Coordinates of C-alpha atoms in Angstrom, one line a residue:
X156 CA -15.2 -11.8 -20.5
X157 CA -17.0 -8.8 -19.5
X158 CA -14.9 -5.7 -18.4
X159 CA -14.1 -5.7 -14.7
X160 CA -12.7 -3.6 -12.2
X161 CA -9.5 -3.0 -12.1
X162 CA -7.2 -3.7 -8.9
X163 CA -3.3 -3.2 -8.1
X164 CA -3.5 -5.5 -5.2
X165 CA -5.4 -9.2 -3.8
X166 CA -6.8 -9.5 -0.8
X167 CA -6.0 -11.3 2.6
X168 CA -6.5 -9.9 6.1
X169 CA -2.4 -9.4 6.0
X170 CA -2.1 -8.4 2.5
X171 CA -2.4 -10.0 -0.8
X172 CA 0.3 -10.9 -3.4
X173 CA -0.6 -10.9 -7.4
X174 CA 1.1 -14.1 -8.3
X175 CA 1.5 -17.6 -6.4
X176 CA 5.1 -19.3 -6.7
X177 CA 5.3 -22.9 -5.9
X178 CA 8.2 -25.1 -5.3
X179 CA 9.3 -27.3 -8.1
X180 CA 7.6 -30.8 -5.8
X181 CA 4.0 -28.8 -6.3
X182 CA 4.8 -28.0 -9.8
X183 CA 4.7 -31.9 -10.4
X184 CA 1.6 -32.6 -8.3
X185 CA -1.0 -32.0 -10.7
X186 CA -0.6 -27.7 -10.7
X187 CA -0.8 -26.2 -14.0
X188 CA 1.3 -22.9 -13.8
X189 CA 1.7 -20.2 -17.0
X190 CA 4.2 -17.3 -16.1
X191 CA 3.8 -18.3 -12.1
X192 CA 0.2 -18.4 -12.2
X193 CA -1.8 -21.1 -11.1
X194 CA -4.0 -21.6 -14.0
X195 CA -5.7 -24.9 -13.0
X196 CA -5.3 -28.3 -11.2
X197 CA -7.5 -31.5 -10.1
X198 CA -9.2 -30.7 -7.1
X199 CA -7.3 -33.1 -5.0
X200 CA -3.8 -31.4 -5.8
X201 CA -5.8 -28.1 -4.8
X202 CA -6.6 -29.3 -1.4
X203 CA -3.1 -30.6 -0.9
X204 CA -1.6 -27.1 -2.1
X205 CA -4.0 -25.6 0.7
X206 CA -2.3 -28.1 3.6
X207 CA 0.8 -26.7 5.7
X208 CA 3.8 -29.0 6.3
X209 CA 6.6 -28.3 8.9
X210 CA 8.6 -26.3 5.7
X211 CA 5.7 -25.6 3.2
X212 CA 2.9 -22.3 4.0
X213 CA 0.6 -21.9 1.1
X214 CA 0.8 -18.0 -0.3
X215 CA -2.0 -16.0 1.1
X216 CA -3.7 -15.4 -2.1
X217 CA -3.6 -19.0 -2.6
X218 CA -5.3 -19.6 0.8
X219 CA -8.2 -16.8 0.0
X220 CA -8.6 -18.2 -3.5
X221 CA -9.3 -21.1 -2.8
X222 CA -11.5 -21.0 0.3
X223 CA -13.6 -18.5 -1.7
X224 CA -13.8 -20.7 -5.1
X225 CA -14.2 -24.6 -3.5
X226 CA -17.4 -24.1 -2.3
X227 CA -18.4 -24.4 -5.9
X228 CA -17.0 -28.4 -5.7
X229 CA -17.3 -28.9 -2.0
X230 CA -19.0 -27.8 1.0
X231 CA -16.8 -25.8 3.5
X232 CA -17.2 -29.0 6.5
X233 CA -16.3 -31.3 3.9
X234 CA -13.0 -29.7 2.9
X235 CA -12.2 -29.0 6.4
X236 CA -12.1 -32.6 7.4
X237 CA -10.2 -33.8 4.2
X238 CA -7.9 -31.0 5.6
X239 CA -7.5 -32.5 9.3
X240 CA -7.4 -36.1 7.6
X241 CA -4.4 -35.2 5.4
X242 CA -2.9 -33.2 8.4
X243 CA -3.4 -36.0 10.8
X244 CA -2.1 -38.8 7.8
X245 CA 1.0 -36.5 7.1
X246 CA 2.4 -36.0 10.3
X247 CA 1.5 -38.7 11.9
X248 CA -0.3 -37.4 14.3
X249 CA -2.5 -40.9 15.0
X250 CA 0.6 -42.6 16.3
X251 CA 1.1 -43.5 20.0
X252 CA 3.9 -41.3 20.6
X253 CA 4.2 -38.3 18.6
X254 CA 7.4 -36.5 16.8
X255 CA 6.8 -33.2 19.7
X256 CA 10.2 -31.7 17.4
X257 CA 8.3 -32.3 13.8
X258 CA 4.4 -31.0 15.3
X259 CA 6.4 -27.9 16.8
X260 CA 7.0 -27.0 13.3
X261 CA 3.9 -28.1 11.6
X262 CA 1.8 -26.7 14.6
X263 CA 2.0 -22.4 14.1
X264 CA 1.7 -23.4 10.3
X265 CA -2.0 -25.5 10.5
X266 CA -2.7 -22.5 13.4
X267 CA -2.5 -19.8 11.3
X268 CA -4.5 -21.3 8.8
X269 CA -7.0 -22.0 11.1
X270 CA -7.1 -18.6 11.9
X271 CA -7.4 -16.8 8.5
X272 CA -10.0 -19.2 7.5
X273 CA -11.9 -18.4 10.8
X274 CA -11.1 -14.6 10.4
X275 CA -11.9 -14.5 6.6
X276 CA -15.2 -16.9 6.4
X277 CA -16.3 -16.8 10.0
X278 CA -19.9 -17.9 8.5
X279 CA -18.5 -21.3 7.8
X280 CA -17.6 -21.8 11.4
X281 CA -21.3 -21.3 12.7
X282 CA -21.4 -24.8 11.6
X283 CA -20.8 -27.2 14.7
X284 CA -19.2 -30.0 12.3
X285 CA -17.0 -26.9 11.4
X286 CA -16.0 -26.1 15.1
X287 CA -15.4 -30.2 15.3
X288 CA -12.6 -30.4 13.0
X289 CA -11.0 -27.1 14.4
X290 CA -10.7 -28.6 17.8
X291 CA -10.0 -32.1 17.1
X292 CA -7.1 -30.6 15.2
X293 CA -5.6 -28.7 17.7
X294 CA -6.0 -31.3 20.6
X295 CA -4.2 -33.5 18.3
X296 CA -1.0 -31.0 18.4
X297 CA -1.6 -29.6 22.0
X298 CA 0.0 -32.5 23.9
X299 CA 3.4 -30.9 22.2
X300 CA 3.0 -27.3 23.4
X301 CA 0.9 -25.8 25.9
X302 CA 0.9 -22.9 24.0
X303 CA -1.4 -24.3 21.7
X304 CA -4.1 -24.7 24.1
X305 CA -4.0 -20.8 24.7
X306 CA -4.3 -20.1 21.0
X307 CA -7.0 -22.0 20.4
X308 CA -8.8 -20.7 23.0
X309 CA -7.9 -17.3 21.8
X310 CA -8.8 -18.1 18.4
X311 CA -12.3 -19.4 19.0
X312 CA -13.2 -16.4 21.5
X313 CA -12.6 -14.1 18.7
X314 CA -14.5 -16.3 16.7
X315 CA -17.3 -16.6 18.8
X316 CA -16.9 -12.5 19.3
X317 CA -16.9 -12.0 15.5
X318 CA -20.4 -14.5 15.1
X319 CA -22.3 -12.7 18.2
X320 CA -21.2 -9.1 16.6
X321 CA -22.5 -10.3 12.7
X322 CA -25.5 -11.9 14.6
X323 CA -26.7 -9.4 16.4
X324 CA -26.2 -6.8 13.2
X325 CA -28.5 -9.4 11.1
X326 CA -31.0 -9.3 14.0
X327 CA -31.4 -5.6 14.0
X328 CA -31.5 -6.2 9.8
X329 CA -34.4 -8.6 10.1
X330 CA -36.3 -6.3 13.2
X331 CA -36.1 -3.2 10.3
X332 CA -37.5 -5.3 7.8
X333 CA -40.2 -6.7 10.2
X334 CA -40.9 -3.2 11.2
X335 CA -41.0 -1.3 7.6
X336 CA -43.2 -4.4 5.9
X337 CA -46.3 -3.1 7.2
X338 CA -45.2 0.8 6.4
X339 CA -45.1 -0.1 2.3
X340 CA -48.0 2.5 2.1
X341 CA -50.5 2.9 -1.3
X342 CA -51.7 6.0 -1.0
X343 CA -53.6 8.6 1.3
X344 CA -55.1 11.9 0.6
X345 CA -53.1 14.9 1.3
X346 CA -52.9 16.6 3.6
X347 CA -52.3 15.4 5.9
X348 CA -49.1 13.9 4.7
X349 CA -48.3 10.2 5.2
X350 CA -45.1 10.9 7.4
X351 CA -42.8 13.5 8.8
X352 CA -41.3 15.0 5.1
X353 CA -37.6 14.4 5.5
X354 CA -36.7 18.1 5.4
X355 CA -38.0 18.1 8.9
X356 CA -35.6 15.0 10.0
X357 CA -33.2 16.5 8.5
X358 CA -32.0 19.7 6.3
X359 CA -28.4 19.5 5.5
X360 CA -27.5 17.6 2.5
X361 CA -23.9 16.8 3.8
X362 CA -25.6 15.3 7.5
X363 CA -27.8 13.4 5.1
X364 CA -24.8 11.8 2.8
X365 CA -23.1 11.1 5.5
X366 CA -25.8 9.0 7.0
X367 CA -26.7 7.1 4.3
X368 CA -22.9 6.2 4.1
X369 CA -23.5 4.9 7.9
X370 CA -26.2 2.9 6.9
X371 CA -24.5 1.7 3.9
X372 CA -20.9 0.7 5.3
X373 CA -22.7 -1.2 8.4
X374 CA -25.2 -3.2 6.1
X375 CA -21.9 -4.0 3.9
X376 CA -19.9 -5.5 7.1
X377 CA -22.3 -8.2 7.4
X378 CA -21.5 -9.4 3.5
X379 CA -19.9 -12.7 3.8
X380 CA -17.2 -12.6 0.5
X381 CA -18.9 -16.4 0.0
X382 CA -21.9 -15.0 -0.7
X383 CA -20.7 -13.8 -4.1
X384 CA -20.0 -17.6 -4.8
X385 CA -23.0 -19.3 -2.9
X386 CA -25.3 -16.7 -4.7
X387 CA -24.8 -18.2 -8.4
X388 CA -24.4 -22.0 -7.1
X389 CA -25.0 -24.6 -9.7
X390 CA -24.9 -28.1 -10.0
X391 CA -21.2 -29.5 -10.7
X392 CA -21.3 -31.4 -13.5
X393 CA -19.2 -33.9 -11.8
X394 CA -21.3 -34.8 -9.7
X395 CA -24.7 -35.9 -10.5
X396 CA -26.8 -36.0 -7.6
X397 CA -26.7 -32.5 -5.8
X398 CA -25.2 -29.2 -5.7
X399 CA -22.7 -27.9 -3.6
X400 CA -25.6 -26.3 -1.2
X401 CA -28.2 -28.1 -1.4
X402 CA -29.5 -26.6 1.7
X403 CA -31.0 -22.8 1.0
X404 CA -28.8 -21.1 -0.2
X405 CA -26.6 -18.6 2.3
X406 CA -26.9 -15.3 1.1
X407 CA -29.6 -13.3 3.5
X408 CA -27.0 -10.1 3.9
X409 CA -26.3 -9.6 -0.1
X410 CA -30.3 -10.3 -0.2
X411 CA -30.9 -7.7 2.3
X412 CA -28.4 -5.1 0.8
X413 CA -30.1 -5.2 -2.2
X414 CA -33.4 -4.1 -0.8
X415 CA -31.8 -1.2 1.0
X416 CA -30.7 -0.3 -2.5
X417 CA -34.4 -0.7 -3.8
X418 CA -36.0 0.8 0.0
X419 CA -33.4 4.0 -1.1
X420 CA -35.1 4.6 -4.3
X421 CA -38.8 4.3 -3.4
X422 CA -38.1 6.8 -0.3
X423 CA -36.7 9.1 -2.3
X424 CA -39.6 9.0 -5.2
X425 CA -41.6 9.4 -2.0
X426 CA -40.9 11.9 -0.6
X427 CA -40.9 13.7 -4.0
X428 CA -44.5 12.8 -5.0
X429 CA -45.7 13.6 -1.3
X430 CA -45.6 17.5 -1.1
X431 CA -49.3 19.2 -1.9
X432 CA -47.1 21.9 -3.9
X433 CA -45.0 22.4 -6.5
X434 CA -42.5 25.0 -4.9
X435 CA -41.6 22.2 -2.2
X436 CA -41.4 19.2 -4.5
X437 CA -39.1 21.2 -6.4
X438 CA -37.4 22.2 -2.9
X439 CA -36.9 18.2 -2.5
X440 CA -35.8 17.0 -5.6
X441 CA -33.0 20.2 -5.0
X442 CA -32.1 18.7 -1.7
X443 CA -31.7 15.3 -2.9
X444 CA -29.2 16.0 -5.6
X445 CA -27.2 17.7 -3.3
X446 CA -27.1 14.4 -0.9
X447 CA -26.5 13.2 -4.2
X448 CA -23.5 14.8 -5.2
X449 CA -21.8 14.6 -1.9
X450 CA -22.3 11.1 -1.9
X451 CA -20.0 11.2 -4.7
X452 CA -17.6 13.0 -3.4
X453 CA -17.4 10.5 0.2
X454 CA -17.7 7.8 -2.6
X455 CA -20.6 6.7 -1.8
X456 CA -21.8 5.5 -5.2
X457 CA -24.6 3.0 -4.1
X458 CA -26.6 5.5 -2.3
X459 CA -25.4 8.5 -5.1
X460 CA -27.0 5.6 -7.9
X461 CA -30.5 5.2 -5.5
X462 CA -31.1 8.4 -5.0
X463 CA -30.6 9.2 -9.0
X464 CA -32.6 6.0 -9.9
X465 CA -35.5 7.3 -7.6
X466 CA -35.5 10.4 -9.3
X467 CA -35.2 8.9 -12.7
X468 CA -38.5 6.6 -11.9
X469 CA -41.4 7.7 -14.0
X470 CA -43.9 8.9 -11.5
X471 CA -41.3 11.5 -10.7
X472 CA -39.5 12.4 -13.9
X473 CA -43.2 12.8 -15.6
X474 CA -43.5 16.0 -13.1
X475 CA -42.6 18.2 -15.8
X476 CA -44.0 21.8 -13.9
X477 CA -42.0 20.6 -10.6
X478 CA -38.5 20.0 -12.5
X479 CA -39.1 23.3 -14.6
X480 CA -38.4 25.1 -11.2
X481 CA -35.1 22.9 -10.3
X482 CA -32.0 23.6 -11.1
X483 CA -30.8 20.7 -12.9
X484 CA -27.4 21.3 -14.2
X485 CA -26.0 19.7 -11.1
X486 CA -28.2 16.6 -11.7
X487 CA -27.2 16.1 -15.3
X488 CA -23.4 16.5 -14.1
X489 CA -24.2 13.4 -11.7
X490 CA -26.4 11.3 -14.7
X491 CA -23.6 12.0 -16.5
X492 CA -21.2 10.2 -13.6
X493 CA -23.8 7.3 -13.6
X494 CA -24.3 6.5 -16.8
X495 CA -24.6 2.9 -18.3
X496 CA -23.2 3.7 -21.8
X497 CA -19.7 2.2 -22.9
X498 CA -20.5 -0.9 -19.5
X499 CA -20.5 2.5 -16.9
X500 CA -17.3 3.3 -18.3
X501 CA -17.7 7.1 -16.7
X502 CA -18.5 5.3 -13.1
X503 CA -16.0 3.2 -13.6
X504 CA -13.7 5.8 -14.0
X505 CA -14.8 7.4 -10.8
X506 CA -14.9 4.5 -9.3
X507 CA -11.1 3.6 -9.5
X508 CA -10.1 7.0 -8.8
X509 CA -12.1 6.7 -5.7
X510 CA -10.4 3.2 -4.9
X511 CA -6.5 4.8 -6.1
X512 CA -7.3 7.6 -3.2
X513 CA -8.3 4.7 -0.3
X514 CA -5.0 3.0 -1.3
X515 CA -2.5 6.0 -0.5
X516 CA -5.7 7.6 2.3
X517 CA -4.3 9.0 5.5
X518 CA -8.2 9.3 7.0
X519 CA -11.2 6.5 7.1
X520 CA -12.7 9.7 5.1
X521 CA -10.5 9.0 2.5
X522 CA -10.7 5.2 2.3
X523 CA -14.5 5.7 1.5
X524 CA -15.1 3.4 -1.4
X525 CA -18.9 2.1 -1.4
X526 CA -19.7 0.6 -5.5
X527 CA -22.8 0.7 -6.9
X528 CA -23.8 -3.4 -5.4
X529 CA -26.3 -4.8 -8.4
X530 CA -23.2 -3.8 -10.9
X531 CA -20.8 -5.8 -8.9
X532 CA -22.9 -8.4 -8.9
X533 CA -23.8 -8.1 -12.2
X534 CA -19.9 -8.3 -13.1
X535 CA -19.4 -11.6 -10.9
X536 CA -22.3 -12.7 -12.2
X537 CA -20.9 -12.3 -16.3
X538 CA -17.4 -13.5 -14.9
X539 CA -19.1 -16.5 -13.4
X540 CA -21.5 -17.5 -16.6
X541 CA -18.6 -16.7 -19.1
X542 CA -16.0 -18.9 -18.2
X543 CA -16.6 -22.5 -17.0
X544 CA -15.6 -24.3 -13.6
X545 CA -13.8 -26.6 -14.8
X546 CA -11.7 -27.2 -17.9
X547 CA -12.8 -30.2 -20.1
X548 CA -9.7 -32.4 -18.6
X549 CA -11.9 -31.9 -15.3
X550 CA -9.3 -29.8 -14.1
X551 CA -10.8 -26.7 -11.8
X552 CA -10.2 -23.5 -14.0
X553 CA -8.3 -21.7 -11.0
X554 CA -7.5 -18.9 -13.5
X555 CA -11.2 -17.7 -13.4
X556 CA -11.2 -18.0 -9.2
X557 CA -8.3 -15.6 -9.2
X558 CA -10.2 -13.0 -11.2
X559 CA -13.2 -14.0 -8.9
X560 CA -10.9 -13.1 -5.6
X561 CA -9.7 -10.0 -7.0
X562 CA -13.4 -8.3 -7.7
X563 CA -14.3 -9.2 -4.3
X564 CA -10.9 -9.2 -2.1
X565 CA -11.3 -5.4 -3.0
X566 CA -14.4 -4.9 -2.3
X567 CA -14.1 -7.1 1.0
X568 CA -11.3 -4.5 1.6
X569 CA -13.2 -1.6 1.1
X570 CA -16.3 -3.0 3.6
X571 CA -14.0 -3.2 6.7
X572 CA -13.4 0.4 6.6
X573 CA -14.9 1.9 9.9
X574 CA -17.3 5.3 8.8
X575 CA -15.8 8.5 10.3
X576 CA -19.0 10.2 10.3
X577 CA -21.0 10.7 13.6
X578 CA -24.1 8.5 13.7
X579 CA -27.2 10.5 14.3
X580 CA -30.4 8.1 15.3
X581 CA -32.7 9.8 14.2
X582 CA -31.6 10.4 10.9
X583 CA -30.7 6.4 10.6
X584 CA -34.1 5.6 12.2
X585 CA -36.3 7.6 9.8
X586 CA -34.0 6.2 6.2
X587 CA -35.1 2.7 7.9
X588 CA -38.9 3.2 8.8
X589 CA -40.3 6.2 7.0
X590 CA -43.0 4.8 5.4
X591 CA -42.5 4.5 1.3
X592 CA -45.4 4.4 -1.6
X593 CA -45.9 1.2 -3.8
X594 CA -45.5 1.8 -7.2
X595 CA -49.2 2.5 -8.1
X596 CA -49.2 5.3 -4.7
X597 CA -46.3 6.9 -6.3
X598 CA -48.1 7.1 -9.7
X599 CA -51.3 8.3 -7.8
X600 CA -49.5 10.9 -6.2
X601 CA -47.9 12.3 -9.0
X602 CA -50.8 12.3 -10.7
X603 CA -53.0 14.5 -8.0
X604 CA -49.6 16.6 -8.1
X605 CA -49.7 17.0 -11.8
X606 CA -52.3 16.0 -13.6
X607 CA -52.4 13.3 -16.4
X608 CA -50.9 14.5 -19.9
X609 CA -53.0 12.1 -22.3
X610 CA -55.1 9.3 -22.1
X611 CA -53.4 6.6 -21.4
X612 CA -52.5 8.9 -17.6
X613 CA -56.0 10.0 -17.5
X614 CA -57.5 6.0 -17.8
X615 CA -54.4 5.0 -15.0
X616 CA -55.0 7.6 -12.7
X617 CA -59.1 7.2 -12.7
X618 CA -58.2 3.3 -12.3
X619 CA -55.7 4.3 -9.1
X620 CA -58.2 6.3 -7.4
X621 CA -60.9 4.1 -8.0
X622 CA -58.9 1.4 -6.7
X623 CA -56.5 3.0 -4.1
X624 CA -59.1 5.3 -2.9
X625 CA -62.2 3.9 -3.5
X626 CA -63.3 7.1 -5.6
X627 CA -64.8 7.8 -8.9

């Protein structure tokens, strides 16, 4: 199992609790427990562990486990309604004239698990099957308490609140990319320059970390935590004739973040390359690794490991005049921070000191924890490939899908934390729609900076301007 980060708590909108205790009825129901651990079960005895009674409430680690993890067996409409059919079978609720005493006890229970699934994986509810169930369910209990009218009413407004809110946030997404596709620039003579250089947007490193933690923290509150499952669905080997999404698969915002990631680095290497002279270059690359290292210190590490990565890519690092007039020591301090040897132990490191200080923060400032994306999803990725589904009794291999809920109830935890940094427009406008060099522009521009070493640069760069520029 590959090394993984490291959490002193689970995640569920109220809390989470490290181990799940049963009662001794669920221990015989097909639950496979090792020191109060759920380690595995049939799928059926998980969906009946997941259903309230008028004296049974599943733990909320259970409930967040579980929802996150079935998706890989069954699709989220399909467990709802074997939900509402065991609720409706259990307490009767198909009968003429209903138990009002036993339904006012069962009633809060299937409620509030209504509502965490709907406040956890609101995505599942833009579904209209999904929206079915809910309120089939709850006219089925109303009759017994009018209060139940007014909480589901209040539970799908905030629902419908929470959808329009992600919805319009994808929207603006989508409009940025629309806008920036046509902006993916190969190359023009300078001067004049291609864009406004971003000294001129802005100057101050801090203002500049601070954006990029804006950007970053509002692209990460659109993350579904499902998409971590959904993005490595396979078939089930139980079941021959499809997967569990058959449909495209649902993970657009973890798409998107990812390209802000790779957008980050190519603006960066940009807007290195661009300058005519080597005094400003150098200027730039200075500036950036000051965004750089404040990043770190807001714990920003996605944008700290983009801007590093842009200044790592070869058309920049070959600029050996520019980076003899750069201070680098700080750089090589934040390398250092960021580097892959021993799995990242050294970002790791700073990484759970960063996640300690959110735990006991008294400020949003301090509850700042943004990880480096592609190695969380490279560690849920390793995590999903090295251990299987299910166990060869058939059995669902719950053990792994509590390991899965820890790496991203914490980082679930850390995306609802609002920034405390004053957005400026401008700044956020520019970091989306500046337009960015391909790879060949960024080669071409670093080699009219600094011309090619040998002659393997000298045949690239005569290809790129022939090419690019339609010169000899």
């Amino acid at each position: 199992m590959p090394q993984t980060l490291s959490s002193t708590s689970m995640f569920t909108p109220c809390g989470f609790s490290p181990h799940l205790h049963t009662s001794k009825e669920d221990e015989q129901g097909g639950l496979i427990f090792q020191d109060g651990n759920l380690t595995s079960a049939s799928l059926d005895a998980l969906i009946q562990h997941l259903i309230p009674t008028t004296d049974y409430y599943p733990e909320k680690a259970y409930i967040f486990t579980f929802l996150l993890s079935s998706r890989l067996f069954i699709e989220p409409h399909e467990l709802l309604s074997r939900v509402c059919h065991k609720c409706i079978e259990q307490q009767r609720l198909d009968d003429p004239v209903l138990d009002k005493a036993r339904i006012r006890k069962f009633g809060p229970k299937i409620l509030q698990l209504l509502t965490e699934w709907t406040e956890t994986f609101p995505y599942d509810f833009q579904e209209e099957r999904m929206i079915g169930h809910l309120k089939d369910m709850i006219h089925r209990i109303a009759p017994c308490d009018e209060a139940y009218w007014k909480k589901m009413n209040q539970l799908l407004q905030t629902l419908n609140q929470k959808l329009a809110t992600l919805s319009h946030g994808q929207e603006g997404i989508v409009k940025i990319s629309a806008a920036v596709s046509d902006k993916l620039v190969a190359f023009k003579n300078k001067p004049p320059s291609i864009q406004r250089e971003i000294l001129s947007v802005c100057s101050d490193p801090y203002t500049l970390a601070q954006q990029l933690t804006h950007v970053e923290l509002e692209r990460l509150s659109h993350i579904g935590p499902e998409e971590f499952v959904q993005a490595f669905v396979h078939k089930d080997p139980l079941d021959g004739t499809k997967t569990c999404f058959s449909e495209q698969k649902k993970t657009s915002n973890l798409e998107a973040y990812v390209k802000w990631f790779n957008r980050l680095c190519y603006l960066v290497a940009t807007e290195i390359c661009m300058p005519a002279k080597k005094k400003q270059r150098a200027q730039v690359i200075e500036f950036f690794i000051d965004v750089a290292r404040e990043c770190f210190n807001i714990g920003n590490f996605n944008s700290l490991m983009a801007i590093i990565s842009g200044m790592n890519m070869s058309p920049v690092s070959r600029l050996k005049k520019t980076w003899s007039k750069v201070k680098t020591a700080k750089f090589f301090i934040l390398e250092h921070q960021m580097d892959p040897t021993g799995n990242f132990y050294n970002y790791r490191t700073a990484l759970r000191g960063a996640a300690h200080r959110s735990l006991t923060a008294h400020s949003n400032r301090e509850k700042i924890v943004i990880p480096f994306f592609s190695l969380l999803i490279k560690d849920i990725y390793f995590l999903n490939e090295g251990c299987a589904n299910r166990l060869p009794n058939g059995h669902v291999n719950f053990e792994k899908f509590l390991e899965l809920a820890k790496q991203v109830g914490e980082f679930i935890t850390w995306k609802q934390v609002e920034c405390p940094f004053e957005q400026d427009p401008n700044i956020i406008h520019y970091l989306h729609t500046a337009p960015i060099f391909t790879e060949d522009g960024l080669y071409l521009a670093s080699y009219e900076s600094e011309s090619p070493e040998n002659q393997t640069e000298k045949d690239r760069w005569k290809s790129l301007r022939s090419t690019i520029l339609g010169k000899t």
